[in-house]
Amino acid sequence: MKSKQRTAKKEPFFLGLDSSTQSLKATLLDGSLNILQKLTVNFDTDLPGFKTQGGVHRGADGLTVTAPTLMWCAALDLLLEKARKADWPLGEVVAISGSGQQHGSVWFARGGERLLRKLDPRQSLERHMAHAFSFADSPIWMDSSTTAQCRALEKALGGPQAVAALTGSRAYERFTGNQIAKRFQQDPKRYRATEHISLVSSFVASLLMGDYAPIDAADGAGMNLMNIRSRKWAGSALKATAPGLAGKLGSIVPSHAAVGRIHQWFVRRYGFNKACAVIAFSGDNPNSLAGLRLQKAGDVAISLGTSDTVFGSLAQPRPSAEEGHIFANPVEPRGYMALICYKNGSLTRDHVRDAVAGGSWSRFAELVEKAPVGNNGCIGFFIREPEITPPILRTGISRFDGEGRPLDRFRPEVEARAVLESQFLSMRLHGGNVGIHPVSILATGGASVDASVVRVMCDVLGVPVYTGDQADSASLGAAYRALHGWHCLKRKKFVPFAEVMAGAPAFHKAAEPDKAAHAVYTGILKQFAALEKRVIEGK
Ligand code: XUL
């Protein structure tokens, strides 16, 4: 830390927190967008008393997954303790924002608000909040125990597409509303004794400000309860979920809103400045969008990992019951973001690479080069894992020749090219279906360093591809949003995110599309969609 320089300039600092599944992280940023320091509390190893594995407890039914809420209180204390020991300039932090794993919920008992307001600096957060909750465990995004409640919501609102059109996604097991419906049905008495329900994001903000923090629109979109267009609670969804819910959820605010000032507890214990603003916390995916600076409609990231994820900003969403999610955009109050996820990502690409190229990426790239762009119309569907985009439950590889006739196998070079073309054609097709029309792509994740992967991605999608992994993008995005919210607060109006990000380091351009190759893929897309339909239907 350049402490001399700091004292001379009195530079403002910004703090981004990320309460994720396995850890609580912090990123310290200065006003010139430099990342100064990072810190992590790992739940399993730093807080072993809570006996979590990967930050969670799994139920005996194999479907229920929760986390102990008090662990998150203890983690915040420990993280700030580490920051103080590391001499972070907490007194000069002018704004804090944060990220929370999406969909998880925190259940406050009656009297919760009073406890928050009277946080006692002589006590740890864990001790002070020991009796604050009506349920000691928070259901989180890995929980898949609410299928019955999902079907009931869809039935009440007129089917999956109607739920998607209203809330941005069809009913999903992990979405908070369905988790709330389950708890109400299983334990109506405790539900009624619940004063307030927060998301993980708004919960951490509530601790910091010592009051119930509102839910922000971007994370609120992951509940199946918010009208995705008006960004207000959808009355029909609330009614179908549980009685008296509006009063337990509080209001929804834009993600850049300042929701309060830091509570005395943090001033007294850790030396924060009492003027430090708390900017609305949001979900991890919206924060990653901010961390990767996908700020204009058409800015898209493709993360190539165990699963592949496509997400980005868009102006005109097309919510779909079959594909992905539409959330409110965290940095553009009228905008949207979309997210689609594929189960078949790197493991599937690696499987084909192993089969045709003996495990070597360079040999695989040579094979891809050998086959013509568009593979003479040969198309394959590589379903190693049951796929969610689109839903294809039956695993296996389906191959077709240029006339749409099934084939048992492709030549190695055709097979190598087919797996890449198929994955990116699918992103073009299904991304387009929900309104993702890329203007530029940021490729991240392990496979984004492979030249043949980037080449095919670039030509199929037809826009420049940039690379540059941004580690801890959710925590960094939270720090960026703290800075953004602070500028909006200071100037008493919405300031475009791009304006405050102007000095951020540029990403590296890795590929420009080849127009002729892109035209070949445009010509194939219809046939790809028709064959995919056959694979889904098992014909
Ligand atoms: C998104 C989702 C996960 C969680 C945890 O819908 O369930 O990405 O946000 O990371």
PDB file of C-alpha atoms in Angstrom, residues 80-346:
ATOM      1  CA  LEU A  80     -12.918  -6.954   8.315  1.00  0.00           C
ATOM      2  CA  GLU A  81     -10.570  -8.169  11.049  1.00  0.00           C
ATOM      3  CA  LYS A  82      -8.209  -9.399   8.323  1.00  0.00           C
ATOM      4  CA  ALA A  83      -8.553  -6.062   6.476  1.00  0.00           C
ATOM      5  CA  ARG A  84      -7.679  -4.119   9.607  1.00  0.00           C
ATOM      6  CA  LYS A  85      -4.669  -6.338  10.283  1.00  0.00           C
ATOM      7  CA  ALA A  86      -3.534  -5.832   6.684  1.00  0.00           C
ATOM      8  CA  ASP A  87      -3.725  -2.067   7.253  1.00  0.00           C
ATOM      9  CA  TRP A  88      -6.494  -1.404   4.725  1.00  0.00           C
ATOM     10  CA  PRO A  89      -7.520   2.289   4.827  1.00  0.00           C
ATOM     11  CA  LEU A  90     -11.067   1.499   6.015  1.00  0.00           C
ATOM     12  CA  GLY A  91     -11.518   5.058   7.326  1.00  0.00           C
ATOM     13  CA  GLU A  92     -11.073   6.398   3.807  1.00  0.00           C
ATOM     14  CA  VAL A  93     -13.548   4.052   2.116  1.00  0.00           C
ATOM     15  CA  VAL A  94     -16.332   6.322   0.826  1.00  0.00           C
ATOM     16  CA  ALA A  95     -18.667   3.607  -0.535  1.00  0.00           C
ATOM     17  CA  ILE A  96     -19.222  -0.139  -0.206  1.00  0.00           C
ATOM     18  CA  SER A  97     -21.222  -2.399  -2.441  1.00  0.00           C
ATOM     19  CA  GLY A  98     -21.411  -6.132  -2.773  1.00  0.00           C
ATOM     20  CA  SER A  99     -22.371  -9.319  -4.473  1.00  0.00           C
ATOM     21  CA  GLY A 100     -24.243 -12.318  -3.154  1.00  0.00           C
ATOM     22  CA  GLN A 101     -24.770 -15.780  -4.573  1.00  0.00           C
ATOM     23  CA  GLN A 102     -28.087 -15.409  -6.353  1.00  0.00           C
ATOM     24  CA  HIS A 103     -31.403 -16.860  -5.167  1.00  0.00           C
ATOM     25  CA  GLY A 104     -30.416 -17.653  -1.522  1.00  0.00           C
ATOM     26  CA  SER A 105     -32.608 -16.199   1.228  1.00  0.00           C
ATOM     27  CA  VAL A 106     -32.249 -15.074   4.845  1.00  0.00           C
ATOM     28  CA  TRP A 107     -35.189 -15.363   7.208  1.00  0.00           C
ATOM     29  CA  PHE A 108     -35.459 -12.799  10.019  1.00  0.00           C
ATOM     30  CA  ALA A 109     -37.608 -13.510  13.068  1.00  0.00           C
ATOM     31  CA  ARG A 110     -39.820 -10.855  14.643  1.00  0.00           C
ATOM     32  CA  GLY A 111     -37.539  -8.290  16.272  1.00  0.00           C
ATOM     33  CA  GLY A 112     -34.860  -8.736  13.580  1.00  0.00           C
ATOM     34  CA  GLU A 113     -34.991  -5.116  12.521  1.00  0.00           C
ATOM     35  CA  ARG A 114     -34.639  -3.936  16.122  1.00  0.00           C
ATOM     36  CA  LEU A 115     -31.556  -6.144  16.557  1.00  0.00           C
ATOM     37  CA  LEU A 116     -29.990  -4.773  13.378  1.00  0.00           C
ATOM     38  CA  ARG A 117     -30.543  -1.178  14.452  1.00  0.00           C
ATOM     39  CA  LYS A 118     -29.003  -1.817  17.849  1.00  0.00           C
ATOM     40  CA  LEU A 119     -25.848  -3.652  16.739  1.00  0.00           C
ATOM     41  CA  ASP A 120     -23.592  -3.628  19.784  1.00  0.00           C
ATOM     42  CA  PRO A 121     -19.892  -2.905  19.103  1.00  0.00           C
ATOM     43  CA  ARG A 122     -18.876  -4.891  22.193  1.00  0.00           C
ATOM     44  CA  GLN A 123     -20.279  -8.057  20.631  1.00  0.00           C
ATOM     45  CA  SER A 124     -19.368  -9.972  17.510  1.00  0.00           C
ATOM     46  CA  LEU A 125     -21.947  -9.985  14.716  1.00  0.00           C
ATOM     47  CA  GLU A 126     -22.388 -13.712  15.204  1.00  0.00           C
ATOM     48  CA  ARG A 127     -23.252 -13.320  18.878  1.00  0.00           C
ATOM     49  CA  HIS A 128     -25.421 -10.242  18.421  1.00  0.00           C
ATOM     50  CA  MET A 129     -27.445 -11.892  15.637  1.00  0.00           C
ATOM     51  CA  ALA A 130     -27.659 -15.318  17.324  1.00  0.00           C
ATOM     52  CA  HIS A 131     -31.445 -15.063  17.795  1.00  0.00           C
ATOM     53  CA  ALA A 132     -32.266 -12.848  14.841  1.00  0.00           C
ATOM     54  CA  PHE A 133     -33.487 -15.547  12.471  1.00  0.00           C
ATOM     55  CA  SER A 134     -36.738 -17.503  12.197  1.00  0.00           C
ATOM     56  CA  PHE A 135     -34.914 -20.250  10.259  1.00  0.00           C
ATOM     57  CA  ALA A 136     -31.246 -20.756  11.129  1.00  0.00           C
ATOM     58  CA  ASP A 137     -30.471 -22.101   7.649  1.00  0.00           C
ATOM     59  CA  SER A 138     -30.643 -20.244   4.368  1.00  0.00           C
ATOM     60  CA  PRO A 139     -31.773 -22.158   1.300  1.00  0.00           C
ATOM     61  CA  ILE A 140     -29.278 -21.472  -1.518  1.00  0.00           C
ATOM     62  CA  TRP A 141     -29.066 -21.756  -5.318  1.00  0.00           C
ATOM     63  CA  MET A 142     -27.909 -25.405  -5.259  1.00  0.00           C
ATOM     64  CA  ASP A 143     -31.224 -26.487  -3.724  1.00  0.00           C
ATOM     65  CA  SER A 144     -33.481 -28.381  -6.125  1.00  0.00           C
ATOM     66  CA  SER A 145     -36.193 -29.526  -3.726  1.00  0.00           C
ATOM     67  CA  THR A 146     -39.068 -27.331  -4.943  1.00  0.00           C
ATOM     68  CA  THR A 147     -40.301 -28.971  -8.161  1.00  0.00           C
ATOM     69  CA  ALA A 148     -43.861 -29.217  -6.814  1.00  0.00           C
ATOM     70  CA  GLN A 149     -43.913 -25.493  -5.995  1.00  0.00           C
ATOM     71  CA  CYS A 150     -42.535 -24.633  -9.462  1.00  0.00           C
ATOM     72  CA  ARG A 151     -45.285 -26.570 -11.208  1.00  0.00           C
ATOM     73  CA  ALA A 152     -47.885 -24.957  -8.941  1.00  0.00           C
ATOM     74  CA  LEU A 153     -46.629 -21.445  -9.771  1.00  0.00           C
ATOM     75  CA  GLU A 154     -46.705 -22.207 -13.491  1.00  0.00           C
ATOM     76  CA  LYS A 155     -50.214 -23.591 -13.158  1.00  0.00           C
ATOM     77  CA  ALA A 156     -51.416 -20.530 -11.235  1.00  0.00           C
ATOM     78  CA  LEU A 157     -49.942 -18.052 -13.730  1.00  0.00           C
ATOM     79  CA  GLY A 158     -50.882 -19.806 -16.977  1.00  0.00           C
ATOM     80  CA  GLY A 159     -47.868 -21.974 -17.839  1.00  0.00           C
ATOM     81  CA  PRO A 160     -44.066 -21.743 -18.037  1.00  0.00           C
ATOM     82  CA  GLN A 161     -44.016 -19.152 -20.829  1.00  0.00           C
ATOM     83  CA  ALA A 162     -46.416 -16.919 -18.881  1.00  0.00           C
ATOM     84  CA  VAL A 163     -44.116 -17.088 -15.824  1.00  0.00           C
ATOM     85  CA  ALA A 164     -41.112 -16.277 -18.042  1.00  0.00           C
ATOM     86  CA  ALA A 165     -42.911 -13.357 -19.711  1.00  0.00           C
ATOM     87  CA  LEU A 166     -43.846 -11.903 -16.308  1.00  0.00           C
ATOM     88  CA  THR A 167     -40.700 -12.591 -14.234  1.00  0.00           C
ATOM     89  CA  GLY A 168     -37.928 -13.142 -16.827  1.00  0.00           C
ATOM     90  CA  SER A 169     -37.561 -16.913 -16.258  1.00  0.00           C
ATOM     91  CA  ARG A 170     -39.883 -19.889 -16.081  1.00  0.00           C
ATOM     92  CA  ALA A 171     -40.220 -21.355 -12.577  1.00  0.00           C
ATOM     93  CA  TYR A 172     -36.864 -22.744 -11.417  1.00  0.00           C
ATOM     94  CA  GLU A 173     -36.313 -24.788  -8.264  1.00  0.00           C
ATOM     95  CA  ARG A 174     -33.551 -22.542  -6.913  1.00  0.00           C
ATOM     96  CA  PHE A 175     -35.455 -19.272  -7.467  1.00  0.00           C
ATOM     97  CA  THR A 176     -36.353 -17.652  -4.150  1.00  0.00           C
ATOM     98  CA  GLY A 177     -40.130 -17.495  -4.575  1.00  0.00           C
ATOM     99  CA  ASN A 178     -40.393 -21.256  -4.931  1.00  0.00           C
ATOM    100  CA  GLN A 179     -38.149 -21.720  -1.888  1.00  0.00           C
ATOM    101  CA  ILE A 180     -40.457 -19.392   0.059  1.00  0.00           C
ATOM    102  CA  ALA A 181     -43.545 -21.337  -1.091  1.00  0.00           C
ATOM    103  CA  LYS A 182     -41.996 -24.574   0.178  1.00  0.00           C
ATOM    104  CA  ARG A 183     -41.185 -23.144   3.613  1.00  0.00           C
ATOM    105  CA  PHE A 184     -44.658 -21.627   3.931  1.00  0.00           C
ATOM    106  CA  GLN A 185     -46.259 -24.991   3.065  1.00  0.00           C
ATOM    107  CA  GLN A 186     -44.024 -27.023   5.370  1.00  0.00           C
ATOM    108  CA  ASP A 187     -44.038 -24.694   8.361  1.00  0.00           C
ATOM    109  CA  PRO A 188     -46.783 -22.028   8.085  1.00  0.00           C
ATOM    110  CA  LYS A 189     -46.384 -21.040  11.712  1.00  0.00           C
ATOM    111  CA  ARG A 190     -42.715 -20.199  11.356  1.00  0.00           C
ATOM    112  CA  TYR A 191     -43.426 -18.494   8.044  1.00  0.00           C
ATOM    113  CA  ARG A 192     -45.928 -16.220   9.830  1.00  0.00           C
ATOM    114  CA  ALA A 193     -43.375 -15.556  12.576  1.00  0.00           C
ATOM    115  CA  THR A 194     -40.923 -14.342   9.929  1.00  0.00           C
ATOM    116  CA  GLU A 195     -40.633 -10.549   9.954  1.00  0.00           C
ATOM    117  CA  HIS A 196     -38.528 -10.129   6.838  1.00  0.00           C
ATOM    118  CA  ILE A 197     -36.936 -12.152   4.024  1.00  0.00           C
ATOM    119  CA  SER A 198     -33.702 -10.882   2.455  1.00  0.00           C
ATOM    120  CA  LEU A 199     -31.614 -12.191  -0.405  1.00  0.00           C
ATOM    121  CA  VAL A 200     -27.978 -13.051   0.388  1.00  0.00           C
ATOM    122  CA  SER A 201     -26.980  -9.775  -1.273  1.00  0.00           C
ATOM    123  CA  SER A 202     -29.436  -7.532   0.595  1.00  0.00           C
ATOM    124  CA  PHE A 203     -28.685  -9.435   3.820  1.00  0.00           C
ATOM    125  CA  VAL A 204     -25.013  -8.426   3.845  1.00  0.00           C
ATOM    126  CA  ALA A 205     -26.034  -4.852   2.995  1.00  0.00           C
ATOM    127  CA  SER A 206     -28.495  -5.001   5.941  1.00  0.00           C
ATOM    128  CA  LEU A 207     -25.700  -5.941   8.348  1.00  0.00           C
ATOM    129  CA  LEU A 208     -23.560  -3.062   7.092  1.00  0.00           C
ATOM    130  CA  MET A 209     -26.277  -0.433   7.426  1.00  0.00           C
ATOM    131  CA  GLY A 210     -27.951  -1.865  10.519  1.00  0.00           C
ATOM    132  CA  ASP A 211     -31.415  -1.985   8.961  1.00  0.00           C
ATOM    133  CA  TYR A 212     -33.299  -3.985   6.357  1.00  0.00           C
ATOM    134  CA  ALA A 213     -31.715  -3.086   3.014  1.00  0.00           C
ATOM    135  CA  PRO A 214     -33.995  -3.148  -0.032  1.00  0.00           C
ATOM    136  CA  ILE A 215     -33.534  -5.791  -2.740  1.00  0.00           C
ATOM    137  CA  ASP A 216     -32.040  -4.481  -5.995  1.00  0.00           C
ATOM    138  CA  ALA A 217     -33.807  -5.094  -9.303  1.00  0.00           C
ATOM    139  CA  ALA A 218     -31.050  -7.231 -10.849  1.00  0.00           C
ATOM    140  CA  ASP A 219     -30.974  -9.778  -8.004  1.00  0.00           C
ATOM    141  CA  GLY A 220     -34.735  -9.422  -7.482  1.00  0.00           C
ATOM    142  CA  ALA A 221     -35.161 -10.846 -10.987  1.00  0.00           C
ATOM    143  CA  GLY A 222     -33.868 -14.207  -9.719  1.00  0.00           C
ATOM    144  CA  MET A 223     -36.894 -14.843  -7.518  1.00  0.00           C
ATOM    145  CA  ASN A 224     -39.789 -15.578  -9.934  1.00  0.00           C
ATOM    146  CA  LEU A 225     -41.582 -12.798  -8.014  1.00  0.00           C
ATOM    147  CA  MET A 226     -40.659  -9.542  -9.761  1.00  0.00           C
ATOM    148  CA  ASN A 227     -42.232  -8.075 -12.880  1.00  0.00           C
ATOM    149  CA  ILE A 228     -39.163  -7.935 -15.115  1.00  0.00           C
ATOM    150  CA  ARG A 229     -40.412  -4.858 -16.994  1.00  0.00           C
ATOM    151  CA  SER A 230     -41.828  -2.648 -14.236  1.00  0.00           C
ATOM    152  CA  ARG A 231     -39.228  -3.890 -11.688  1.00  0.00           C
ATOM    153  CA  LYS A 232     -41.959  -4.055  -9.039  1.00  0.00           C
ATOM    154  CA  TRP A 233     -43.279  -7.110  -7.200  1.00  0.00           C
ATOM    155  CA  ALA A 234     -45.675  -9.043  -9.437  1.00  0.00           C
ATOM    156  CA  GLY A 235     -48.876  -9.260  -7.375  1.00  0.00           C
ATOM    157  CA  SER A 236     -50.081 -12.482  -9.035  1.00  0.00           C
ATOM    158  CA  ALA A 237     -46.757 -14.239  -8.356  1.00  0.00           C
ATOM    159  CA  LEU A 238     -46.700 -13.100  -4.711  1.00  0.00           C
ATOM    160  CA  LYS A 239     -50.270 -14.314  -4.258  1.00  0.00           C
ATOM    161  CA  ALA A 240     -49.482 -17.722  -5.749  1.00  0.00           C
ATOM    162  CA  THR A 241     -46.403 -18.074  -3.494  1.00  0.00           C
ATOM    163  CA  ALA A 242     -47.375 -17.305   0.112  1.00  0.00           C
ATOM    164  CA  PRO A 243     -49.730 -14.987   2.048  1.00  0.00           C
ATOM    165  CA  GLY A 244     -48.586 -11.594   3.283  1.00  0.00           C
ATOM    166  CA  LEU A 245     -45.373 -11.806   1.280  1.00  0.00           C
ATOM    167  CA  ALA A 246     -45.136  -8.185   0.066  1.00  0.00           C
ATOM    168  CA  GLY A 247     -44.751  -6.981   3.651  1.00  0.00           C
ATOM    169  CA  LYS A 248     -41.892  -9.404   4.289  1.00  0.00           C
ATOM    170  CA  LEU A 249     -39.898  -8.479   1.181  1.00  0.00           C
ATOM    171  CA  GLY A 250     -39.703  -4.679   1.407  1.00  0.00           C
ATOM    172  CA  SER A 251     -39.122  -2.556  -1.665  1.00  0.00           C
ATOM    173  CA  ILE A 252     -37.070  -2.957  -4.853  1.00  0.00           C
ATOM    174  CA  VAL A 253     -34.497  -0.327  -5.831  1.00  0.00           C
ATOM    175  CA  PRO A 254     -32.265   0.227  -8.883  1.00  0.00           C
ATOM    176  CA  SER A 255     -28.874  -1.435  -8.402  1.00  0.00           C
ATOM    177  CA  HIS A 256     -26.948   1.856  -8.340  1.00  0.00           C
ATOM    178  CA  ALA A 257     -29.058   3.281  -5.487  1.00  0.00           C
ATOM    179  CA  ALA A 258     -27.438   4.374  -2.236  1.00  0.00           C
ATOM    180  CA  VAL A 259     -29.446   2.481   0.383  1.00  0.00           C
ATOM    181  CA  GLY A 260     -27.913   3.903   3.557  1.00  0.00           C
ATOM    182  CA  ARG A 261     -24.801   4.812   5.533  1.00  0.00           C
ATOM    183  CA  ILE A 262     -22.599   2.401   7.392  1.00  0.00           C
ATOM    184  CA  HIS A 263     -23.752   1.560  10.939  1.00  0.00           C
ATOM    185  CA  GLN A 264     -21.877   2.802  14.028  1.00  0.00           C
ATOM    186  CA  TRP A 265     -20.879  -0.790  14.772  1.00  0.00           C
ATOM    187  CA  PHE A 266     -18.431  -0.721  11.832  1.00  0.00           C
ATOM    188  CA  VAL A 267     -17.236   2.796  12.683  1.00  0.00           C
ATOM    189  CA  ARG A 268     -16.462   1.835  16.270  1.00  0.00           C
ATOM    190  CA  ARG A 269     -15.013  -1.622  15.664  1.00  0.00           C
ATOM    191  CA  TYR A 270     -13.141  -1.175  12.402  1.00  0.00           C
ATOM    192  CA  GLY A 271     -12.643   2.562  12.010  1.00  0.00           C
ATOM    193  CA  PHE A 272     -14.929   3.147   9.037  1.00  0.00           C
ATOM    194  CA  ASN A 273     -15.922   6.732   8.332  1.00  0.00           C
ATOM    195  CA  LYS A 274     -19.524   7.313   9.399  1.00  0.00           C
ATOM    196  CA  ALA A 275     -20.259   8.979   6.056  1.00  0.00           C
ATOM    197  CA  CYS A 276     -19.384   5.779   4.126  1.00  0.00           C
ATOM    198  CA  ALA A 277     -22.283   5.034   1.738  1.00  0.00           C
ATOM    199  CA  VAL A 278     -23.773   1.571   1.261  1.00  0.00           C
ATOM    200  CA  ILE A 279     -24.720   1.081  -2.402  1.00  0.00           C
ATOM    201  CA  ALA A 280     -27.364  -1.603  -3.091  1.00  0.00           C
ATOM    202  CA  PHE A 281     -25.855  -5.083  -3.171  1.00  0.00           C
ATOM    203  CA  SER A 282     -26.733  -7.367  -6.091  1.00  0.00           C
ATOM    204  CA  GLY A 283     -26.366 -10.948  -7.353  1.00  0.00           C
ATOM    205  CA  ASP A 284     -23.083 -12.514  -8.430  1.00  0.00           C
ATOM    206  CA  ASN A 285     -23.991 -12.711 -12.117  1.00  0.00           C
ATOM    207  CA  PRO A 286     -25.057  -9.049 -12.339  1.00  0.00           C
ATOM    208  CA  ASN A 287     -21.870  -8.080 -10.475  1.00  0.00           C
ATOM    209  CA  SER A 288     -19.746 -10.115 -12.890  1.00  0.00           C
ATOM    210  CA  LEU A 289     -21.400  -8.237 -15.747  1.00  0.00           C
ATOM    211  CA  ALA A 290     -20.261  -4.997 -14.076  1.00  0.00           C
ATOM    212  CA  GLY A 291     -16.792  -6.460 -13.315  1.00  0.00           C
ATOM    213  CA  LEU A 292     -16.326  -7.365 -16.990  1.00  0.00           C
ATOM    214  CA  ARG A 293     -17.726  -3.954 -17.990  1.00  0.00           C
ATOM    215  CA  LEU A 294     -20.393  -5.366 -20.312  1.00  0.00           C
ATOM    216  CA  GLN A 295     -22.038  -1.980 -20.241  1.00  0.00           C
ATOM    217  CA  LYS A 296     -23.635  -1.427 -23.663  1.00  0.00           C
ATOM    218  CA  ALA A 297     -26.439  -3.493 -25.195  1.00  0.00           C
ATOM    219  CA  GLY A 298     -24.602  -6.158 -27.217  1.00  0.00           C
ATOM    220  CA  ASP A 299     -21.556  -6.419 -24.914  1.00  0.00           C
ATOM    221  CA  VAL A 300     -21.457 -10.151 -24.234  1.00  0.00           C
ATOM    222  CA  ALA A 301     -19.181 -12.481 -22.276  1.00  0.00           C
ATOM    223  CA  ILE A 302     -18.762 -16.148 -23.076  1.00  0.00           C
ATOM    224  CA  SER A 303     -17.267 -18.022 -20.170  1.00  0.00           C
ATOM    225  CA  LEU A 304     -15.852 -21.383 -21.224  1.00  0.00           C
ATOM    226  CA  GLY A 305     -15.607 -23.552 -18.151  1.00  0.00           C
ATOM    227  CA  THR A 306     -16.916 -26.845 -16.828  1.00  0.00           C
ATOM    228  CA  SER A 307     -20.209 -25.418 -17.952  1.00  0.00           C
ATOM    229  CA  ASP A 308     -20.337 -22.685 -20.591  1.00  0.00           C
ATOM    230  CA  THR A 309     -22.171 -19.461 -19.801  1.00  0.00           C
ATOM    231  CA  VAL A 310     -23.200 -16.705 -22.176  1.00  0.00           C
ATOM    232  CA  PHE A 311     -24.284 -13.459 -20.585  1.00  0.00           C
ATOM    233  CA  GLY A 312     -24.534  -9.857 -21.540  1.00  0.00           C
ATOM    234  CA  SER A 313     -26.419  -6.599 -21.702  1.00  0.00           C
ATOM    235  CA  LEU A 314     -29.430  -6.135 -23.906  1.00  0.00           C
ATOM    236  CA  ALA A 315     -32.093  -3.536 -24.570  1.00  0.00           C
ATOM    237  CA  GLN A 316     -34.969  -5.714 -25.796  1.00  0.00           C
ATOM    238  CA  PRO A 317     -35.353  -8.949 -23.826  1.00  0.00           C
ATOM    239  CA  ARG A 318     -37.338 -11.920 -25.048  1.00  0.00           C
ATOM    240  CA  PRO A 319     -37.987 -14.060 -21.963  1.00  0.00           C
ATOM    241  CA  SER A 320     -38.209 -17.725 -22.849  1.00  0.00           C
ATOM    242  CA  ALA A 321     -39.453 -20.772 -20.989  1.00  0.00           C
ATOM    243  CA  GLU A 322     -36.822 -22.891 -22.748  1.00  0.00           C
ATOM    244  CA  GLU A 323     -33.711 -20.793 -22.617  1.00  0.00           C
ATOM    245  CA  GLY A 324     -31.947 -18.993 -19.821  1.00  0.00           C
ATOM    246  CA  HIS A 325     -32.874 -16.042 -17.692  1.00  0.00           C
ATOM    247  CA  ILE A 326     -33.574 -12.367 -18.126  1.00  0.00           C
ATOM    248  CA  PHE A 327     -32.484 -10.182 -15.214  1.00  0.00           C
ATOM    249  CA  ALA A 328     -32.599  -6.407 -14.794  1.00  0.00           C
ATOM    250  CA  ASN A 329     -29.290  -4.806 -15.779  1.00  0.00           C
ATOM    251  CA  PRO A 330     -27.237  -3.757 -12.719  1.00  0.00           C
ATOM    252  CA  VAL A 331     -25.564  -0.733 -14.328  1.00  0.00           C
ATOM    253  CA  GLU A 332     -28.268   0.567 -16.681  1.00  0.00           C
ATOM    254  CA  PRO A 333     -31.581   1.098 -14.847  1.00  0.00           C
ATOM    255  CA  ARG A 334     -33.720   0.694 -17.979  1.00  0.00           C
ATOM    256  CA  GLY A 335     -31.654  -2.147 -19.464  1.00  0.00           C
ATOM    257  CA  TYR A 336     -31.666  -5.905 -19.113  1.00  0.00           C
ATOM    258  CA  MET A 337     -29.149  -8.690 -18.921  1.00  0.00           C
ATOM    259  CA  ALA A 338     -29.538 -12.237 -20.151  1.00  0.00           C
ATOM    260  CA  LEU A 339     -27.776 -15.361 -18.988  1.00  0.00           C
ATOM    261  CA  ILE A 340     -27.815 -18.775 -20.598  1.00  0.00           C
ATOM    262  CA  CYS A 341     -25.957 -21.746 -19.273  1.00  0.00           C
ATOM    263  CA  TYR A 342     -24.819 -24.978 -20.950  1.00  0.00           C
ATOM    264  CA  LYS A 343     -24.015 -28.146 -19.068  1.00  0.00           C
ATOM    265  CA  ASN A 344     -21.871 -29.388 -21.971  1.00  0.00           C
ATOM    266  CA  GLY A 345     -18.812 -27.139 -21.892  1.00  0.00           C
ATOM    267  CA  SER A 346     -15.140 -27.943 -21.381  1.00  0.00           C
TER     268      SER A 346
END
